[in-house]
GROMACS .gro file of C-alpha atoms in nm:
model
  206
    1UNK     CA    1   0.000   0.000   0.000
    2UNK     CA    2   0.118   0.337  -0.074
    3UNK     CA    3   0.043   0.543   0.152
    4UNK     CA    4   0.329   0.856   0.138
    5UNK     CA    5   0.494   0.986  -0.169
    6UNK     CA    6   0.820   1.218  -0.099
    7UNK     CA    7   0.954   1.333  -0.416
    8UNK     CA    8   1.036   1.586  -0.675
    9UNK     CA    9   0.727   1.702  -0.917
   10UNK     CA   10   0.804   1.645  -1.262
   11UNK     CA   11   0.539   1.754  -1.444
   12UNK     CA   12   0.182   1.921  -1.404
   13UNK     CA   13  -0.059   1.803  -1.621
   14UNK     CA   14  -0.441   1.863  -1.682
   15UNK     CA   15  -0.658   1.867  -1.521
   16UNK     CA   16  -0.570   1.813  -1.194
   17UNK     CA   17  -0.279   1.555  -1.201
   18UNK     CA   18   0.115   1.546  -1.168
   19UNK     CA   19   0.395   1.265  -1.179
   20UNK     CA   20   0.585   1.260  -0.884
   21UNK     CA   21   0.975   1.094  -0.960
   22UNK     CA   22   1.133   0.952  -0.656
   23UNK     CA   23   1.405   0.649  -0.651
   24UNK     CA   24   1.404   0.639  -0.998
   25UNK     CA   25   0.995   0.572  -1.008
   26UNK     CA   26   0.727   0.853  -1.179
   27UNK     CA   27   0.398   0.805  -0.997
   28UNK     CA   28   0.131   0.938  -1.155
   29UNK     CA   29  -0.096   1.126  -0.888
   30UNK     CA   30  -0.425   1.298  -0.928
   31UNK     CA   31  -0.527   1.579  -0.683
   32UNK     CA   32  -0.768   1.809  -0.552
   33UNK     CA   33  -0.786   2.130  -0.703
   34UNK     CA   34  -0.597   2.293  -0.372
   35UNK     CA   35  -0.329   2.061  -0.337
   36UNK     CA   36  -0.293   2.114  -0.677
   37UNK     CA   37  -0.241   2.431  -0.664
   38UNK     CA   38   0.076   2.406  -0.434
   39UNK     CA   39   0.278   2.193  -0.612
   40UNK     CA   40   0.555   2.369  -0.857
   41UNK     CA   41   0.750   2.173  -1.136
   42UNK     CA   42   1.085   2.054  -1.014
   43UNK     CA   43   1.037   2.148  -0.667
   44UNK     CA   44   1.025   1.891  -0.357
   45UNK     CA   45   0.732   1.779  -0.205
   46UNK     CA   46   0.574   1.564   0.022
   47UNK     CA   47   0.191   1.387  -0.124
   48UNK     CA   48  -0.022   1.144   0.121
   49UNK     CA   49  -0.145   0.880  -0.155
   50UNK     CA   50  -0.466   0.696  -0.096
   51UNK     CA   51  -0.431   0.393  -0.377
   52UNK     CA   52  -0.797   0.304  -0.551
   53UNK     CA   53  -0.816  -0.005  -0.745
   54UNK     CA   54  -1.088  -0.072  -0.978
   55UNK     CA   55  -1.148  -0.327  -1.197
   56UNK     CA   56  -0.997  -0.156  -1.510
   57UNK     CA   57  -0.777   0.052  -1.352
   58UNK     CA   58  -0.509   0.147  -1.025
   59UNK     CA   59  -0.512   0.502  -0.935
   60UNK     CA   60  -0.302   0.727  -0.694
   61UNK     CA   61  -0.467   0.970  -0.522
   62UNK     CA   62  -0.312   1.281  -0.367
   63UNK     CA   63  -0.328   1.528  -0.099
   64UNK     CA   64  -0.089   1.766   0.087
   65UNK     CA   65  -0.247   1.769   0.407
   66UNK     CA   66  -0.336   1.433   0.530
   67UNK     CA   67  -0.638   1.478   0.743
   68UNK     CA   68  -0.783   1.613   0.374
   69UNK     CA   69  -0.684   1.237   0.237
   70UNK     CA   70  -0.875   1.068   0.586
   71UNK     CA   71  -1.153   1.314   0.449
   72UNK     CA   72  -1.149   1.158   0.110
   73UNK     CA   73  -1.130   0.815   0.268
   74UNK     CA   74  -1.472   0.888   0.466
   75UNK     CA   75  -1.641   1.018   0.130
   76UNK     CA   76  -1.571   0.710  -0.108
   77UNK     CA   77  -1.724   0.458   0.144
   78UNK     CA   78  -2.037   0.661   0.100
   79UNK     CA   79  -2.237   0.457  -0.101
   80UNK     CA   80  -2.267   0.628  -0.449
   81UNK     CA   81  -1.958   0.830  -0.396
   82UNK     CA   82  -1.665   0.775  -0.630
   83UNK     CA   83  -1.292   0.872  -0.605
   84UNK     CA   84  -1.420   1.126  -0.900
   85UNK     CA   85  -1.698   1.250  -0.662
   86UNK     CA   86  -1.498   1.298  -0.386
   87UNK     CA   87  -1.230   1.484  -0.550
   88UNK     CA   88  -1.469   1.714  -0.718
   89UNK     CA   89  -1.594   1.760  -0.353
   90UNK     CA   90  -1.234   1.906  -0.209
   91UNK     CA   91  -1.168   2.075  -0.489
   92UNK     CA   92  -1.498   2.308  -0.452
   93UNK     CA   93  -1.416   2.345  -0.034
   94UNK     CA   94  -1.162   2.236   0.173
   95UNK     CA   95  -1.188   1.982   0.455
   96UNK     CA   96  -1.261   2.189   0.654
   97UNK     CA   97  -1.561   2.425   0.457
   98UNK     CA   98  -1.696   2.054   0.434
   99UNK     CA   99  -1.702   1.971   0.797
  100UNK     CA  100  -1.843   2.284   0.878
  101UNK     CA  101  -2.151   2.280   0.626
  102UNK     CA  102  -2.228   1.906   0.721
  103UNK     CA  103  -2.209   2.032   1.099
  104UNK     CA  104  -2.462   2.339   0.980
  105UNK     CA  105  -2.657   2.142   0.789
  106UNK     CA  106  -2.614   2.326   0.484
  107UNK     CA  107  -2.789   2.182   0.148
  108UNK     CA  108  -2.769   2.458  -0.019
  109UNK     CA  109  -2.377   2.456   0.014
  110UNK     CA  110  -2.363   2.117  -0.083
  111UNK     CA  111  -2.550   2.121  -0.395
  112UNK     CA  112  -2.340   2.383  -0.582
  113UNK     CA  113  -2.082   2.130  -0.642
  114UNK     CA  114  -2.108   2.034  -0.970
  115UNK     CA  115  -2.221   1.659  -1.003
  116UNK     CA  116  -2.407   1.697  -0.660
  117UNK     CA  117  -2.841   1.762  -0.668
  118UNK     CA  118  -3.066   1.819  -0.366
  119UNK     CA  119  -3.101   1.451  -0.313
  120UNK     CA  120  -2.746   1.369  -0.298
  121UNK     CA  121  -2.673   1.644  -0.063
  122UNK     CA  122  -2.935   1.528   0.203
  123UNK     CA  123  -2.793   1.190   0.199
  124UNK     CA  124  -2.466   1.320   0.226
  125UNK     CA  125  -2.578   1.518   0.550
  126UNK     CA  126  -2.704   1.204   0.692
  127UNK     CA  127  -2.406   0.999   0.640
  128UNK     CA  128  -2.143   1.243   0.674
  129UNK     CA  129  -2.242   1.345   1.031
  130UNK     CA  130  -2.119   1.060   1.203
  131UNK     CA  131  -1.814   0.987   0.979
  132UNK     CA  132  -1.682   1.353   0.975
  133UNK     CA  133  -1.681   1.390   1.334
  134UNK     CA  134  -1.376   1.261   1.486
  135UNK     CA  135  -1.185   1.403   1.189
  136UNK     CA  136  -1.002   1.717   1.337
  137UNK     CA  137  -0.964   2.011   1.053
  138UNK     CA  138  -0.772   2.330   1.106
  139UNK     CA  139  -0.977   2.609   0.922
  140UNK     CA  140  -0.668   2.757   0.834
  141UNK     CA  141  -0.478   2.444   0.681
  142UNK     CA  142  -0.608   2.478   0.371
  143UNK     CA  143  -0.578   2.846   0.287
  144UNK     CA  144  -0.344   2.877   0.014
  145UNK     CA  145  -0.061   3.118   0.047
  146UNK     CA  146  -0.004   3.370  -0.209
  147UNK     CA  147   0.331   3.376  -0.336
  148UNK     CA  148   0.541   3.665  -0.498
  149UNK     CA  149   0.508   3.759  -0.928
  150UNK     CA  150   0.504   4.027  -1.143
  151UNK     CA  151   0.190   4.177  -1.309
  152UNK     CA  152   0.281   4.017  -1.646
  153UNK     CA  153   0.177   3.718  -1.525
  154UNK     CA  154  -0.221   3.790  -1.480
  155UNK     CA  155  -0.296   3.652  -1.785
  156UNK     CA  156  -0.111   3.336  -1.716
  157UNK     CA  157  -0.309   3.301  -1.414
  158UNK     CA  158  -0.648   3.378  -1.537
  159UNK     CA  159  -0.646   3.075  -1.790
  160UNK     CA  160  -0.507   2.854  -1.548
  161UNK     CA  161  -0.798   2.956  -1.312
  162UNK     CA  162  -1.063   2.914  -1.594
  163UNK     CA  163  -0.923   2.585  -1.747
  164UNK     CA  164  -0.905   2.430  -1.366
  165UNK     CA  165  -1.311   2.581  -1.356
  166UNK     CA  166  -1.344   2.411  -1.674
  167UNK     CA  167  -1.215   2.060  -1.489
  168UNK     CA  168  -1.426   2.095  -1.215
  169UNK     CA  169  -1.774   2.104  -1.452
  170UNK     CA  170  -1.807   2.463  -1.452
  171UNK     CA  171  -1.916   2.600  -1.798
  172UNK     CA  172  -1.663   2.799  -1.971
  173UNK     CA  173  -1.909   3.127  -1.981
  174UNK     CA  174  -1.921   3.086  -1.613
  175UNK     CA  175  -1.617   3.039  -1.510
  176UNK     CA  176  -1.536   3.399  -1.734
  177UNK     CA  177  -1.790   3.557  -1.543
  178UNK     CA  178  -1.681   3.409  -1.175
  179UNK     CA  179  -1.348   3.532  -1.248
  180UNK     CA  180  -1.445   3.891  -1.337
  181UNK     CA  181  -1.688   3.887  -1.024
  182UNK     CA  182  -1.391   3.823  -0.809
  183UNK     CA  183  -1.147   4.063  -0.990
  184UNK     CA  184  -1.382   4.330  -1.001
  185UNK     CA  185  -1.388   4.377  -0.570
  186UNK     CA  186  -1.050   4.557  -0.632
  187UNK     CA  187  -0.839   4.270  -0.489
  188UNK     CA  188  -0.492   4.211  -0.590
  189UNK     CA  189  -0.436   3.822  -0.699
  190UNK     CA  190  -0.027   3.788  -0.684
  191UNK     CA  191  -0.113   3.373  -0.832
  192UNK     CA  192  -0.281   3.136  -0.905
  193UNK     CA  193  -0.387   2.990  -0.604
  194UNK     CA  194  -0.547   3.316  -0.477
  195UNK     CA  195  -0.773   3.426  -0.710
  196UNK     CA  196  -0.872   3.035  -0.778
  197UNK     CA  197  -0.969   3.075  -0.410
  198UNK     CA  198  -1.167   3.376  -0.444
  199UNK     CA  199  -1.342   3.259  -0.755
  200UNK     CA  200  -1.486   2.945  -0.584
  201UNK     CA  201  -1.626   3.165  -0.316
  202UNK     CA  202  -1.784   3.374  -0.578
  203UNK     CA  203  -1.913   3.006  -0.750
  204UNK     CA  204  -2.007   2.932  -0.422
  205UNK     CA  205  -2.237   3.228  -0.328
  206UNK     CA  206  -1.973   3.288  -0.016
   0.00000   0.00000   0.00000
């Protein structure tokens, strides 16, 4: 079982995925949209790996945090939950958003992930009460930290925001619009990471 991948990222890759090289092995990892987010080509990191088998296929799955992965782990024994599910699930709120909006109750929350309707959400309530609850999440562990560029960059960013919208199941028309909603309260997005953070919160009425 593999359960921890330390290694040096190789290569990024669409829409969500990267290949991880470590003693001479490339594992081939796919990842919420915030862990995503904080890997850079050729740089060192550490990925807890939850390994799915299915009948046609093995898959990695990654995460930087690991109390995100034991997240993961609760949602795919939901029944009707996939690995693809789940992911789409931390990639539209962290952990910790989760946890709270199960904890709250909120449908509504629930149901703007894309993939997820009114009835799915109110099982997911039911279910994820109980399995959610001894999980401990740090509200701050997934906030993604902003890191230094120049202003020749933006339009770098904003495709790499929209095409990882795009991934998620968000039209491309919407994702456009989400991104100007979030741009136009005056912030200042130094990266990726940041105004892909912002935009979700706009997606997500928050």
């Amino acid at each position: 079982m593999i359960g921890l991948i330390s290694g040096q990222v190789r290569y990024l890759m669409a829409p969500t995925a990267c290949i991880m090289t470590t003693s001479g092995v490339g594992y081939d990892i796919e990842l919420p949209l915030p862990s995503f987010c904080q890997l850079q080509i050729n740089e060192q990191a550490n990925i807890w790996t939850h390994f799915h088998v299915r009948e046609d296929a093995q898959l990695l799955y990654g995460f930087i945090d690991r109390k995100e992965r034991d997240v993961f782990r609760q949602l795919i024994k939901i029944n009707g939950v996939g690995a693809k599910m789940a992911l789409a699930m931390l990639s539209a709120m962290s952990a910790a958003e989760l946890k709270m909006h199960v904890e709250q109750e909120s449908e509504t929350a629930l149901t703007r992930i894309p993939g997820i309707g009114k009835k799915t959400a109110q099982r997911l309530l039911i279910e994820l009460k109980d399995k959610l609850k001894n999980i401990e999440v740090d509200s701050g562990t997934f906030e993604l930290t902003p890191q230094e560029t120049t202003i020749s960059h933006e339009g770098s960013i904003i495709a790499e925001v929209e095409g990882a919208l795009i991934s998620l199941g968000y039209k491309e028309k919407e994702a456009q619009l989400a991104i100007k909603a979030a741009k136009s309260k005056g912030d200042t997005f130094a990266d990726t990471q940041g105004l892909l953070k912002a935009t979700l919160q706009q997606l997500s009425g928050f």
